[in-house]
Amino acid sequence: MYEIKVERTAAPKAKPADESKLGFGTIFTDHMLVINYDKGQGWHSARIIPYGPISMEPSAMCLHYGQTIFEGLKAYRGDDGSVYLFRPQENFKRLGASCERLCIPKLDEGLLLESLRQLVEIDRDWIPKAKDSSLYIRPFIIATEPKLGVKPADNYLYMVLLSPSGPYYPTGLDPVKIYVEKNYVRAVRGGIGMAKTGGNYAASLKAQDEAHEQDYSQVLWLDGVERKYIEEVGAMNMFFVLGDEVVTPALSGSILSGITRKSVLELLRSWGMNATERRLSIDEVVEAYKNGKLSEAFGTGTAAVISPVGELKYDELVMTIGGGKIGPISQKLYDTLTSLQWGRSEDPFGWRVKVC
Ligand code: PLP
Ligand code: COI
């Protein structure tokens, strides 16, 4: 139904010799996917070609005004050799939402899935076998029209890269230290915080740098208006266990609608737990910490999966959560999600898509 041309590489690269040292997002496979958009013609010329540099004019609009969006998902190699994707349709829906916000023409979701399926199948031997490693998938769109006027571009490239990767945090499931950011903000309601677009990540670098200097691995963003309500972490949504309630900030328009977040909410509710999406102030978290009601905090994301927070710093207050160790809810979520993703358990929600 979809025409996707395939040009295989004549010079396959050597695969990583030591899968325990993959790191995140530094190695790329033999092939990539490209689809062009030209005004008047729509999206066309879907093709899988050897991975390599692309050329564009220095006046390409993405280089000047940031009209770029991306996604992130993974392919997992099951014990029986099957290859699975986890809820890829959700990524393509979110790509569509980012397209809308950034004035980029949308792609057909059927084409997105079928072209990704073929790309992953062609490079399936690159999917690592080491524990907790997978093939990270990076779809993205850039505006390529050569023009310096500020307006939505008339030409775009959609591409997909594949990167065999280990855990996002080198510490794996060990709890991370996070610092609550008071000076810088990432996004405001009405801005582009809900889109997966480069500018949001550029906006986060300065705070991230300062956090690293103080030996914290990420920052926790507060809302941009009152600097009071919890938003998210650099590449993760956040959850807090307060008594018998598991709370995550409601989707306000300024945070990313995470697919892991959505899956965690669905899992918790299926276990009969009280999982809520609401406004949550940092003062409420501090209060719960002081009253002994804050038992766990964790981030959720494709790259990070479930990342327990062992220490949260707000002003001068350093909160050690769950004795700095992973808590039972975080552990159960991690075990359940990873078993589902790697095809080691039943899939009652129909979240897995078998690629090959
Ligand atoms: N928030 C931000 C800013 C992110 O970059 C990510 C990573 O994709 C997430 C949250 C988590 O989203 P997901 O679970 O869909 O990976
Ligand atoms: C992901 O979890 O897929 C992400 O996009 C994280 C990325 C910003 C490194």
mmCIF file of C-alpha atoms and ligand atoms in Angstrom:
data_model
loop_
_atom_site.group_PDB
_atom_site.id
_atom_site.type_symbol
_atom_site.label_atom_id
_atom_site.label_comp_id
_atom_site.label_asym_id
_atom_site.label_seq_id
_atom_site.Cartn_x
_atom_site.Cartn_y
_atom_site.Cartn_z
ATOM 1 C CA MET A 1 0.000 0.000 0.000
ATOM 2 C CA TYR A 2 2.808 2.435 0.859
ATOM 3 C CA GLU A 3 5.701 2.757 -1.559
ATOM 4 C CA ILE A 4 8.966 2.793 0.329
ATOM 5 C CA LYS A 5 12.122 2.441 -1.778
ATOM 6 C CA VAL A 6 15.057 0.631 -0.235
ATOM 7 C CA GLU A 7 18.715 1.208 -1.020
ATOM 8 C CA ARG A 8 20.878 -1.072 1.089
ATOM 9 C CA THR A 9 24.357 -0.043 2.142
ATOM 10 C CA ALA A 10 27.252 -1.546 0.210
ATOM 11 C CA ALA A 11 29.531 -1.044 3.215
ATOM 12 C CA PRO A 12 27.914 -2.289 6.451
ATOM 13 C CA LYS A 13 29.627 -0.908 9.547
ATOM 14 C CA ALA A 14 31.089 -2.994 12.359
ATOM 15 C CA LYS A 15 28.600 -3.432 15.208
ATOM 16 C CA PRO A 16 29.605 -2.428 18.737
ATOM 17 C CA ALA A 17 31.914 -5.076 20.180
ATOM 18 C CA ASP A 18 31.001 -4.495 23.826
ATOM 19 C CA GLU A 19 27.279 -4.008 24.344
ATOM 20 C CA SER A 20 27.755 -3.160 28.008
ATOM 21 C CA LYS A 21 29.383 0.150 26.964
ATOM 22 C CA LEU A 22 26.839 1.442 24.452
ATOM 23 C CA GLY A 23 25.958 4.665 26.251
ATOM 24 C CA PHE A 24 22.984 6.616 24.906
ATOM 25 C CA GLY A 25 22.552 7.919 21.385
ATOM 26 C CA THR A 26 26.128 7.900 20.125
ATOM 27 C CA ILE A 27 26.144 4.983 17.656
ATOM 28 C CA PHE A 28 23.965 4.833 14.530
ATOM 29 C CA THR A 29 22.962 1.852 12.419
ATOM 30 C CA ASP A 30 23.554 1.231 8.702
ATOM 31 C CA HIS A 31 20.316 2.782 7.403
ATOM 32 C CA MET A 32 17.957 5.711 7.887
ATOM 33 C CA LEU A 33 14.557 6.674 6.612
ATOM 34 C CA VAL A 34 13.841 9.857 4.662
ATOM 35 C CA ILE A 35 10.556 11.359 3.407
ATOM 36 C CA ASN A 36 10.373 14.756 1.679
ATOM 37 C CA TYR A 37 7.672 17.393 1.803
ATOM 38 C CA ASP A 38 7.261 20.046 -0.830
ATOM 39 C CA LYS A 39 4.364 22.455 -0.894
ATOM 40 C CA GLY A 40 1.975 21.488 -3.669
ATOM 41 C CA GLN A 41 3.244 17.907 -3.681
ATOM 42 C CA GLY A 42 2.757 16.868 -0.057
ATOM 43 C CA TRP A 43 4.896 14.191 1.630
ATOM 44 C CA HIS A 44 6.617 12.044 -0.993
ATOM 45 C CA SER A 45 9.594 9.855 -1.920
ATOM 46 C CA ALA A 46 9.713 7.647 1.204
ATOM 47 C CA ARG A 47 13.004 5.793 1.130
ATOM 48 C CA ILE A 48 15.377 3.818 3.288
ATOM 49 C CA ILE A 49 18.983 4.683 2.435
ATOM 50 C CA PRO A 50 22.452 4.184 3.940
ATOM 51 C CA TYR A 51 23.023 6.278 7.095
ATOM 52 C CA GLY A 52 25.145 9.326 6.323
ATOM 53 C CA PRO A 53 25.398 13.113 6.199
ATOM 54 C CA ILE A 54 22.650 15.117 4.533
ATOM 55 C CA SER A 55 23.166 18.318 2.647
ATOM 56 C CA MET A 56 21.042 21.425 2.917
ATOM 57 C CA GLU A 57 21.493 25.078 2.259
ATOM 58 C CA PRO A 58 22.875 27.201 5.111
ATOM 59 C CA SER A 59 19.728 29.281 4.707
ATOM 60 C CA ALA A 60 17.537 26.249 5.604
ATOM 61 C CA MET A 61 14.911 27.647 7.957
ATOM 62 C CA CYS A 62 15.386 25.011 10.676
ATOM 63 C CA LEU A 63 18.904 26.356 11.257
ATOM 64 C CA HIS A 64 17.602 29.836 12.024
ATOM 65 C CA TYR A 65 14.151 29.712 13.555
ATOM 66 C CA GLY A 66 13.955 26.295 15.173
ATOM 67 C CA GLN A 67 11.093 24.798 13.185
ATOM 68 C CA THR A 68 12.050 21.259 14.191
ATOM 69 C CA ILE A 69 10.252 18.477 16.044
ATOM 70 C CA PHE A 70 11.204 14.991 17.125
ATOM 71 C CA GLU A 71 10.046 11.804 18.805
ATOM 72 C CA GLY A 72 11.720 9.074 20.831
ATOM 73 C CA LEU A 73 10.787 5.398 21.110
ATOM 74 C CA LYS A 74 12.579 2.065 21.271
ATOM 75 C CA ALA A 75 12.679 -1.350 19.608
ATOM 76 C CA TYR A 76 13.210 -4.246 22.014
ATOM 77 C CA ARG A 77 14.616 -7.681 21.257
ATOM 78 C CA GLY A 78 12.557 -10.344 23.011
ATOM 79 C CA ASP A 79 14.062 -13.554 24.424
ATOM 80 C CA ASP A 80 12.619 -15.506 21.469
ATOM 81 C CA GLY A 81 14.301 -13.168 18.973
ATOM 82 C CA SER A 82 11.101 -11.259 18.107
ATOM 83 C CA VAL A 83 11.371 -7.484 17.842
ATOM 84 C CA TYR A 84 8.766 -5.242 19.491
ATOM 85 C CA LEU A 85 7.835 -1.580 19.548
ATOM 86 C CA PHE A 86 5.977 -0.110 22.526
ATOM 87 C CA ARG A 87 2.854 1.941 21.693
ATOM 88 C CA PRO A 88 4.358 3.501 18.534
ATOM 89 C CA GLN A 89 0.961 4.859 17.488
ATOM 90 C CA GLU A 90 1.102 7.127 20.558
ATOM 91 C CA ASN A 91 4.401 8.579 19.354
ATOM 92 C CA PHE A 92 2.929 9.255 15.939
ATOM 93 C CA LYS A 93 -0.130 10.919 17.479
ATOM 94 C CA ARG A 94 2.173 13.130 19.530
ATOM 95 C CA LEU A 95 4.279 13.880 16.433
ATOM 96 C CA GLY A 96 1.029 15.065 14.846
ATOM 97 C CA ALA A 97 0.338 17.327 17.843
ATOM 98 C CA SER A 98 3.871 18.757 17.570
ATOM 99 C CA CYS A 99 3.318 19.269 13.805
ATOM 100 C CA GLU A 100 0.191 21.248 14.543
ATOM 101 C CA ARG A 101 1.854 23.477 17.126
ATOM 102 C CA LEU A 102 4.905 24.159 14.918
ATOM 103 C CA CYS A 103 2.878 24.642 11.679
ATOM 104 C CA ILE A 104 4.391 21.549 10.026
ATOM 105 C CA PRO A 105 2.229 19.478 7.656
ATOM 106 C CA LYS A 106 1.245 16.116 9.180
ATOM 107 C CA LEU A 107 2.199 12.695 7.836
ATOM 108 C CA ASP A 108 -0.095 9.715 7.399
ATOM 109 C CA GLU A 109 0.198 7.606 10.592
ATOM 110 C CA GLY A 110 -0.027 4.379 8.574
ATOM 111 C CA LEU A 111 2.980 5.440 6.501
ATOM 112 C CA LEU A 112 4.882 6.399 9.657
ATOM 113 C CA LEU A 113 4.352 2.967 11.206
ATOM 114 C CA GLU A 114 4.977 0.911 8.071
ATOM 115 C CA SER A 115 8.147 2.819 7.128
ATOM 116 C CA LEU A 116 9.474 2.482 10.687
ATOM 117 C CA ARG A 117 8.652 -1.227 10.713
ATOM 118 C CA GLN A 118 10.643 -1.747 7.509
ATOM 119 C CA LEU A 119 13.603 0.310 8.734
ATOM 120 C CA VAL A 120 13.813 -1.598 12.024
ATOM 121 C CA GLU A 121 13.524 -4.907 10.193
ATOM 122 C CA ILE A 122 16.389 -4.006 7.840
ATOM 123 C CA ASP A 123 18.664 -3.055 10.758
ATOM 124 C CA ARG A 124 17.351 -5.694 13.185
ATOM 125 C CA ASP A 125 20.827 -7.181 13.721
ATOM 126 C CA TRP A 126 21.796 -3.885 15.368
ATOM 127 C CA ILE A 127 19.326 -4.355 18.224
ATOM 128 C CA PRO A 128 21.529 -5.078 21.226
ATOM 129 C CA LYS A 129 21.075 -8.184 23.350
ATOM 130 C CA ALA A 130 22.648 -6.898 26.583
ATOM 131 C CA LYS A 131 20.318 -6.425 29.560
ATOM 132 C CA ASP A 132 18.489 -3.056 29.622
ATOM 133 C CA SER A 133 19.756 -2.173 26.156
ATOM 134 C CA SER A 134 17.540 -1.520 23.145
ATOM 135 C CA LEU A 135 17.426 0.251 19.810
ATOM 136 C CA TYR A 136 16.544 3.888 20.425
ATOM 137 C CA ILE A 137 14.499 5.316 17.556
ATOM 138 C CA ARG A 138 14.655 9.016 16.725
ATOM 139 C CA PRO A 139 12.072 10.267 14.192
ATOM 140 C CA PHE A 140 12.357 13.995 13.465
ATOM 141 C CA ILE A 141 11.238 16.716 11.058
ATOM 142 C CA ILE A 142 13.211 19.771 9.982
ATOM 143 C CA ALA A 143 12.219 22.777 7.869
ATOM 144 C CA THR A 144 14.567 22.899 4.867
ATOM 145 C CA GLU A 145 13.239 25.792 2.808
ATOM 146 C CA PRO A 146 16.138 28.161 2.048
ATOM 147 C CA LYS A 147 14.737 31.491 3.207
ATOM 148 C CA LEU A 148 15.333 34.032 5.955
ATOM 149 C CA GLY A 149 11.775 35.302 6.294
ATOM 150 C CA VAL A 150 9.943 34.144 9.424
ATOM 151 C CA LYS A 151 7.002 31.962 8.340
ATOM 152 C CA PRO A 152 6.134 28.261 8.189
ATOM 153 C CA ALA A 153 8.457 26.620 5.627
ATOM 154 C CA ASP A 154 7.338 25.162 2.310
ATOM 155 C CA ASN A 155 9.837 22.264 2.400
ATOM 156 C CA TYR A 156 10.597 19.674 5.087
ATOM 157 C CA LEU A 157 12.473 16.455 5.695
ATOM 158 C CA TYR A 158 11.132 13.667 7.904
ATOM 159 C CA MET A 159 13.867 11.271 8.958
ATOM 160 C CA VAL A 160 14.323 8.344 11.325
ATOM 161 C CA LEU A 161 17.643 7.353 12.882
ATOM 162 C CA LEU A 162 18.293 4.193 14.892
ATOM 163 C CA SER A 163 20.767 4.061 17.750
ATOM 164 C CA PRO A 164 21.680 0.966 19.775
ATOM 165 C CA SER A 165 21.664 2.292 23.324
ATOM 166 C CA GLY A 166 22.135 1.324 26.936
ATOM 167 C CA PRO A 167 20.387 2.948 29.908
ATOM 168 C CA TYR A 168 19.904 6.746 29.648
ATOM 169 C CA TYR A 169 21.383 7.292 33.102
ATOM 170 C CA PRO A 170 24.678 5.470 33.611
ATOM 171 C CA THR A 171 23.465 4.659 37.136
ATOM 172 C CA GLY A 172 20.539 2.625 35.696
ATOM 173 C CA LEU A 173 17.849 2.066 38.322
ATOM 174 C CA ASP A 174 19.872 3.666 41.120
ATOM 175 C CA PRO A 175 18.018 6.715 42.439
ATOM 176 C CA VAL A 176 19.002 10.048 40.877
ATOM 177 C CA LYS A 177 19.554 13.397 42.598
ATOM 178 C CA ILE A 178 17.340 16.204 41.328
ATOM 179 C CA TYR A 179 17.364 19.897 42.026
ATOM 180 C CA VAL A 180 14.233 22.074 41.977
ATOM 181 C CA GLU A 181 14.874 25.005 39.632
ATOM 182 C CA LYS A 182 13.839 28.412 40.947
ATOM 183 C CA ASN A 183 15.469 30.882 38.560
ATOM 184 C CA TYR A 184 15.027 29.538 35.063
ATOM 185 C CA VAL A 185 11.795 28.294 33.470
ATOM 186 C CA ARG A 186 11.404 25.814 30.634
ATOM 187 C CA ALA A 187 8.002 26.693 29.198
ATOM 188 C CA VAL A 188 4.791 28.570 29.875
ATOM 189 C CA ARG A 189 1.205 27.700 29.108
ATOM 190 C CA GLY A 190 0.414 28.841 25.584
ATOM 191 C CA GLY A 191 4.068 28.380 24.577
ATOM 192 C CA ILE A 192 5.619 25.283 23.021
ATOM 193 C CA GLY A 193 6.184 23.192 26.158
ATOM 194 C CA MET A 194 3.704 20.511 25.085
ATOM 195 C CA ALA A 195 5.491 19.967 21.763
ATOM 196 C CA LYS A 196 8.583 17.846 21.369
ATOM 197 C CA THR A 197 10.639 20.568 19.753
ATOM 198 C CA GLY A 198 14.308 21.484 19.967
ATOM 199 C CA GLY A 199 13.739 24.895 21.556
ATOM 200 C CA ASN A 200 12.452 23.359 24.779
ATOM 201 C CA TYR A 201 15.669 21.436 25.189
ATOM 202 C CA ALA A 202 17.830 24.447 24.312
ATOM 203 C CA ALA A 203 15.918 26.368 26.994
ATOM 204 C CA SER A 204 16.857 23.738 29.558
ATOM 205 C CA LEU A 205 20.629 23.628 29.030
ATOM 206 C CA LYS A 206 21.698 26.487 31.280
ATOM 207 C CA ALA A 207 19.824 25.158 34.305
ATOM 208 C CA GLN A 208 21.028 21.646 33.587
ATOM 209 C CA ASP A 209 24.631 22.882 33.515
ATOM 210 C CA GLU A 210 24.238 24.625 36.858
ATOM 211 C CA ALA A 211 22.620 21.513 38.348
ATOM 212 C CA HIS A 212 25.548 19.384 37.148
ATOM 213 C CA GLU A 213 27.984 21.781 38.777
ATOM 214 C CA GLN A 214 26.252 21.040 42.078
ATOM 215 C CA ASP A 215 26.336 17.288 41.418
ATOM 216 C CA TYR A 216 22.627 16.976 40.555
ATOM 217 C CA SER A 217 21.762 14.981 37.452
ATOM 218 C CA GLN A 218 18.635 16.865 36.305
ATOM 219 C CA VAL A 219 16.425 19.797 37.238
ATOM 220 C CA LEU A 220 12.779 19.688 38.219
ATOM 221 C CA TRP A 221 10.950 22.542 36.525
ATOM 222 C CA LEU A 222 8.290 24.635 38.228
ATOM 223 C CA ASP A 223 5.542 26.438 36.312
ATOM 224 C CA GLY A 224 6.699 29.561 34.522
ATOM 225 C CA VAL A 225 4.095 31.921 35.990
ATOM 226 C CA GLU A 226 3.882 31.340 39.734
ATOM 227 C CA ARG A 227 7.074 29.241 40.041
ATOM 228 C CA LYS A 228 5.107 27.102 42.418
ATOM 229 C CA TYR A 229 3.592 24.106 40.655
ATOM 230 C CA ILE A 230 5.606 21.075 39.605
ATOM 231 C CA GLU A 231 5.981 20.539 35.861
ATOM 232 C CA GLU A 232 8.484 17.893 34.750
ATOM 233 C CA VAL A 233 12.153 16.975 34.583
ATOM 234 C CA GLY A 234 14.443 17.447 31.536
ATOM 235 C CA ALA A 235 13.452 14.241 29.755
ATOM 236 C CA MET A 236 10.897 12.742 32.146
ATOM 237 C CA ASN A 237 7.459 13.294 33.629
ATOM 238 C CA MET A 238 7.289 13.138 37.440
ATOM 239 C CA PHE A 239 5.263 11.112 39.946
ATOM 240 C CA PHE A 240 5.111 11.506 43.734
ATOM 241 C CA VAL A 241 3.703 8.976 46.201
ATOM 242 C CA LEU A 242 1.944 10.994 48.917
ATOM 243 C CA GLY A 243 0.307 8.662 51.423
ATOM 244 C CA ASP A 244 -1.950 6.398 49.369
ATOM 245 C CA GLU A 245 -2.141 8.793 46.412
ATOM 246 C CA VAL A 246 0.221 8.615 43.431
ATOM 247 C CA VAL A 247 0.210 12.098 41.902
ATOM 248 C CA THR A 248 1.522 13.382 38.599
ATOM 249 C CA PRO A 249 1.098 16.968 37.375
ATOM 250 C CA ALA A 250 -1.914 17.391 35.083
ATOM 251 C CA LEU A 251 -1.185 18.122 31.410
ATOM 252 C CA SER A 252 -1.277 21.893 31.526
ATOM 253 C CA GLY A 253 -0.061 22.666 28.015
ATOM 254 C CA SER A 254 3.465 23.412 29.155
ATOM 255 C CA ILE A 255 4.652 19.841 29.789
ATOM 256 C CA LEU A 256 5.103 16.903 27.460
ATOM 257 C CA SER A 257 2.354 14.315 27.385
ATOM 258 C CA GLY A 258 4.617 11.343 28.062
ATOM 259 C CA ILE A 259 3.719 7.912 26.775
ATOM 260 C CA THR A 260 5.414 6.284 29.757
ATOM 261 C CA ARG A 261 3.400 8.651 31.997
ATOM 262 C CA LYS A 262 0.180 7.551 30.324
ATOM 263 C CA SER A 263 1.160 3.875 30.624
ATOM 264 C CA VAL A 264 2.103 4.266 34.305
ATOM 265 C CA LEU A 265 -1.264 5.907 35.075
ATOM 266 C CA GLU A 266 -3.060 3.064 33.294
ATOM 267 C CA LEU A 267 -1.013 0.404 35.109
ATOM 268 C CA LEU A 268 -1.502 1.980 38.554
ATOM 269 C CA ARG A 269 -5.253 2.286 37.988
ATOM 270 C CA SER A 270 -5.436 -1.320 36.760
ATOM 271 C CA TRP A 271 -3.862 -2.309 40.099
ATOM 272 C CA GLY A 272 -6.642 -0.442 41.920
ATOM 273 C CA MET A 273 -4.335 2.335 43.087
ATOM 274 C CA ASN A 274 -5.329 5.952 43.539
ATOM 275 C CA ALA A 275 -3.407 7.564 40.656
ATOM 276 C CA THR A 276 -4.281 11.212 40.089
ATOM 277 C CA GLU A 277 -3.401 13.963 37.613
ATOM 278 C CA ARG A 278 -3.665 17.345 39.237
ATOM 279 C CA ARG A 279 -1.852 20.526 40.124
ATOM 280 C CA LEU A 280 0.839 19.754 42.670
ATOM 281 C CA SER A 281 2.790 22.523 44.335
ATOM 282 C CA ILE A 282 6.343 22.138 45.564
ATOM 283 C CA ASP A 283 5.063 23.338 48.963
ATOM 284 C CA GLU A 284 2.716 20.341 49.116
ATOM 285 C CA VAL A 285 5.638 18.011 48.381
ATOM 286 C CA VAL A 286 7.767 19.675 51.084
ATOM 287 C CA GLU A 287 4.863 19.451 53.543
ATOM 288 C CA ALA A 288 4.369 15.757 52.751
ATOM 289 C CA TYR A 289 8.106 15.182 53.179
ATOM 290 C CA LYS A 290 8.049 16.861 56.589
ATOM 291 C CA ASN A 291 5.002 14.841 57.673
ATOM 292 C CA GLY A 292 6.563 11.579 56.544
ATOM 293 C CA LYS A 293 3.930 11.155 53.802
ATOM 294 C CA LEU A 294 6.307 11.381 50.820
ATOM 295 C CA SER A 295 7.412 7.790 50.359
ATOM 296 C CA GLU A 296 8.556 7.738 46.719
ATOM 297 C CA ALA A 297 9.246 10.024 43.769
ATOM 298 C CA PHE A 298 10.123 8.853 40.285
ATOM 299 C CA GLY A 299 10.471 10.087 36.737
ATOM 300 C CA THR A 300 9.049 8.335 33.680
ATOM 301 C CA GLY A 301 10.288 8.441 30.104
ATOM 302 C CA THR A 302 11.131 6.286 27.118
ATOM 303 C CA ALA A 303 14.865 6.751 27.502
ATOM 304 C CA ALA A 304 14.846 6.620 31.312
ATOM 305 C CA VAL A 305 11.931 4.106 31.793
ATOM 306 C CA ILE A 306 11.325 4.544 35.552
ATOM 307 C CA SER A 307 13.934 6.579 37.338
ATOM 308 C CA PRO A 308 13.605 6.760 41.111
ATOM 309 C CA VAL A 309 14.506 10.063 42.747
ATOM 310 C CA GLY A 310 16.582 9.532 45.875
ATOM 311 C CA GLU A 311 17.238 13.168 46.651
ATOM 312 C CA LEU A 312 15.337 16.341 45.874
ATOM 313 C CA LYS A 313 16.848 19.738 46.688
ATOM 314 C CA TYR A 314 14.636 22.809 47.039
ATOM 315 C CA ASP A 315 16.330 25.983 48.252
ATOM 316 C CA GLU A 316 18.404 24.888 51.193
ATOM 317 C CA LEU A 317 16.213 21.872 51.949
ATOM 318 C CA VAL A 318 17.649 18.519 50.887
ATOM 319 C CA MET A 319 14.938 15.850 50.939
ATOM 320 C CA THR A 320 16.108 12.238 51.006
ATOM 321 C CA ILE A 321 13.262 10.146 49.663
ATOM 322 C CA GLY A 322 12.712 6.496 50.562
ATOM 323 C CA GLY A 323 16.095 6.363 52.284
ATOM 324 C CA GLY A 324 17.709 7.119 48.890
ATOM 325 C CA LYS A 325 16.677 3.680 47.649
ATOM 326 C CA ILE A 326 14.194 2.541 45.016
ATOM 327 C CA GLY A 327 10.682 2.152 46.480
ATOM 328 C CA PRO A 328 8.233 -0.731 45.965
ATOM 329 C CA ILE A 329 5.916 1.130 43.550
ATOM 330 C CA SER A 330 8.803 2.317 41.360
ATOM 331 C CA GLN A 331 10.272 -1.186 41.339
ATOM 332 C CA LYS A 332 6.951 -2.845 40.450
ATOM 333 C CA LEU A 333 6.336 -0.334 37.653
ATOM 334 C CA TYR A 334 9.839 -0.832 36.288
ATOM 335 C CA ASP A 335 9.512 -4.633 36.369
ATOM 336 C CA THR A 336 6.045 -4.592 34.792
ATOM 337 C CA LEU A 337 6.900 -2.107 32.047
ATOM 338 C CA THR A 338 10.191 -3.709 31.074
ATOM 339 C CA SER A 339 8.646 -7.231 31.009
ATOM 340 C CA LEU A 340 5.925 -5.913 28.722
ATOM 341 C CA GLN A 341 8.379 -4.075 26.494
ATOM 342 C CA TRP A 342 10.753 -7.016 26.118
ATOM 343 C CA GLY A 343 7.917 -9.456 25.443
ATOM 344 C CA ARG A 344 8.475 -11.392 28.661
ATOM 345 C CA SER A 345 4.889 -11.108 29.912
ATOM 346 C CA GLU A 346 1.327 -11.119 28.624
ATOM 347 C CA ASP A 347 0.197 -7.888 26.966
ATOM 348 C CA PRO A 348 -3.298 -7.316 28.375
ATOM 349 C CA PHE A 349 -3.444 -3.716 27.124
ATOM 350 C CA GLY A 350 -2.328 -4.471 23.550
ATOM 351 C CA TRP A 351 0.646 -2.108 23.858
ATOM 352 C CA ARG A 352 3.238 -4.177 21.994
ATOM 353 C CA VAL A 353 3.624 -4.075 18.218
ATOM 354 C CA LYS A 354 5.616 -6.941 16.780
ATOM 355 C CA VAL A 355 7.936 -5.746 14.015
ATOM 356 C CA CYS A 356 9.465 -9.037 12.942
HETATM 357 N N1 PLP B 1 9.159 15.111 29.211
HETATM 358 C C1 PLP B 1 10.129 15.473 28.353
HETATM 359 C C2 PLP B 1 10.522 16.901 28.290
HETATM 360 C C3 PLP B 1 10.740 14.504 27.531
HETATM 361 O O1 PLP B 1 11.705 14.839 26.671
HETATM 362 C C4 PLP B 1 10.319 13.164 27.639
HETATM 363 C C5 PLP B 1 10.939 12.145 26.802
HETATM 364 O O2 PLP B 1 10.475 11.800 25.777
HETATM 365 C C6 PLP B 1 9.284 12.847 28.537
HETATM 366 C C7 PLP B 1 8.739 13.849 29.309
HETATM 367 C C8 PLP B 1 8.763 11.458 28.648
HETATM 368 O O3 PLP B 1 7.968 11.122 27.541
HETATM 369 P P1 PLP B 1 7.830 9.627 27.030
HETATM 370 O O4 PLP B 1 7.382 8.825 28.181
HETATM 371 O O5 PLP B 1 6.832 9.686 25.939
HETATM 372 O O6 PLP B 1 9.174 9.218 26.548
HETATM 373 C C1 COI B 2 13.028 10.160 25.262
HETATM 374 O O1 COI B 2 12.852 9.684 26.381
HETATM 375 O O2 COI B 2 12.722 9.592 24.236
HETATM 376 C C2 COI B 2 13.636 11.449 25.068
HETATM 377 O O3 COI B 2 13.265 12.123 24.175
HETATM 378 C C3 COI B 2 14.730 11.842 25.876
HETATM 379 C C4 COI B 2 15.688 12.640 25.054
HETATM 380 C C5 COI B 2 15.414 14.086 25.148
HETATM 381 C C6 COI B 2 17.083 12.244 25.330
#
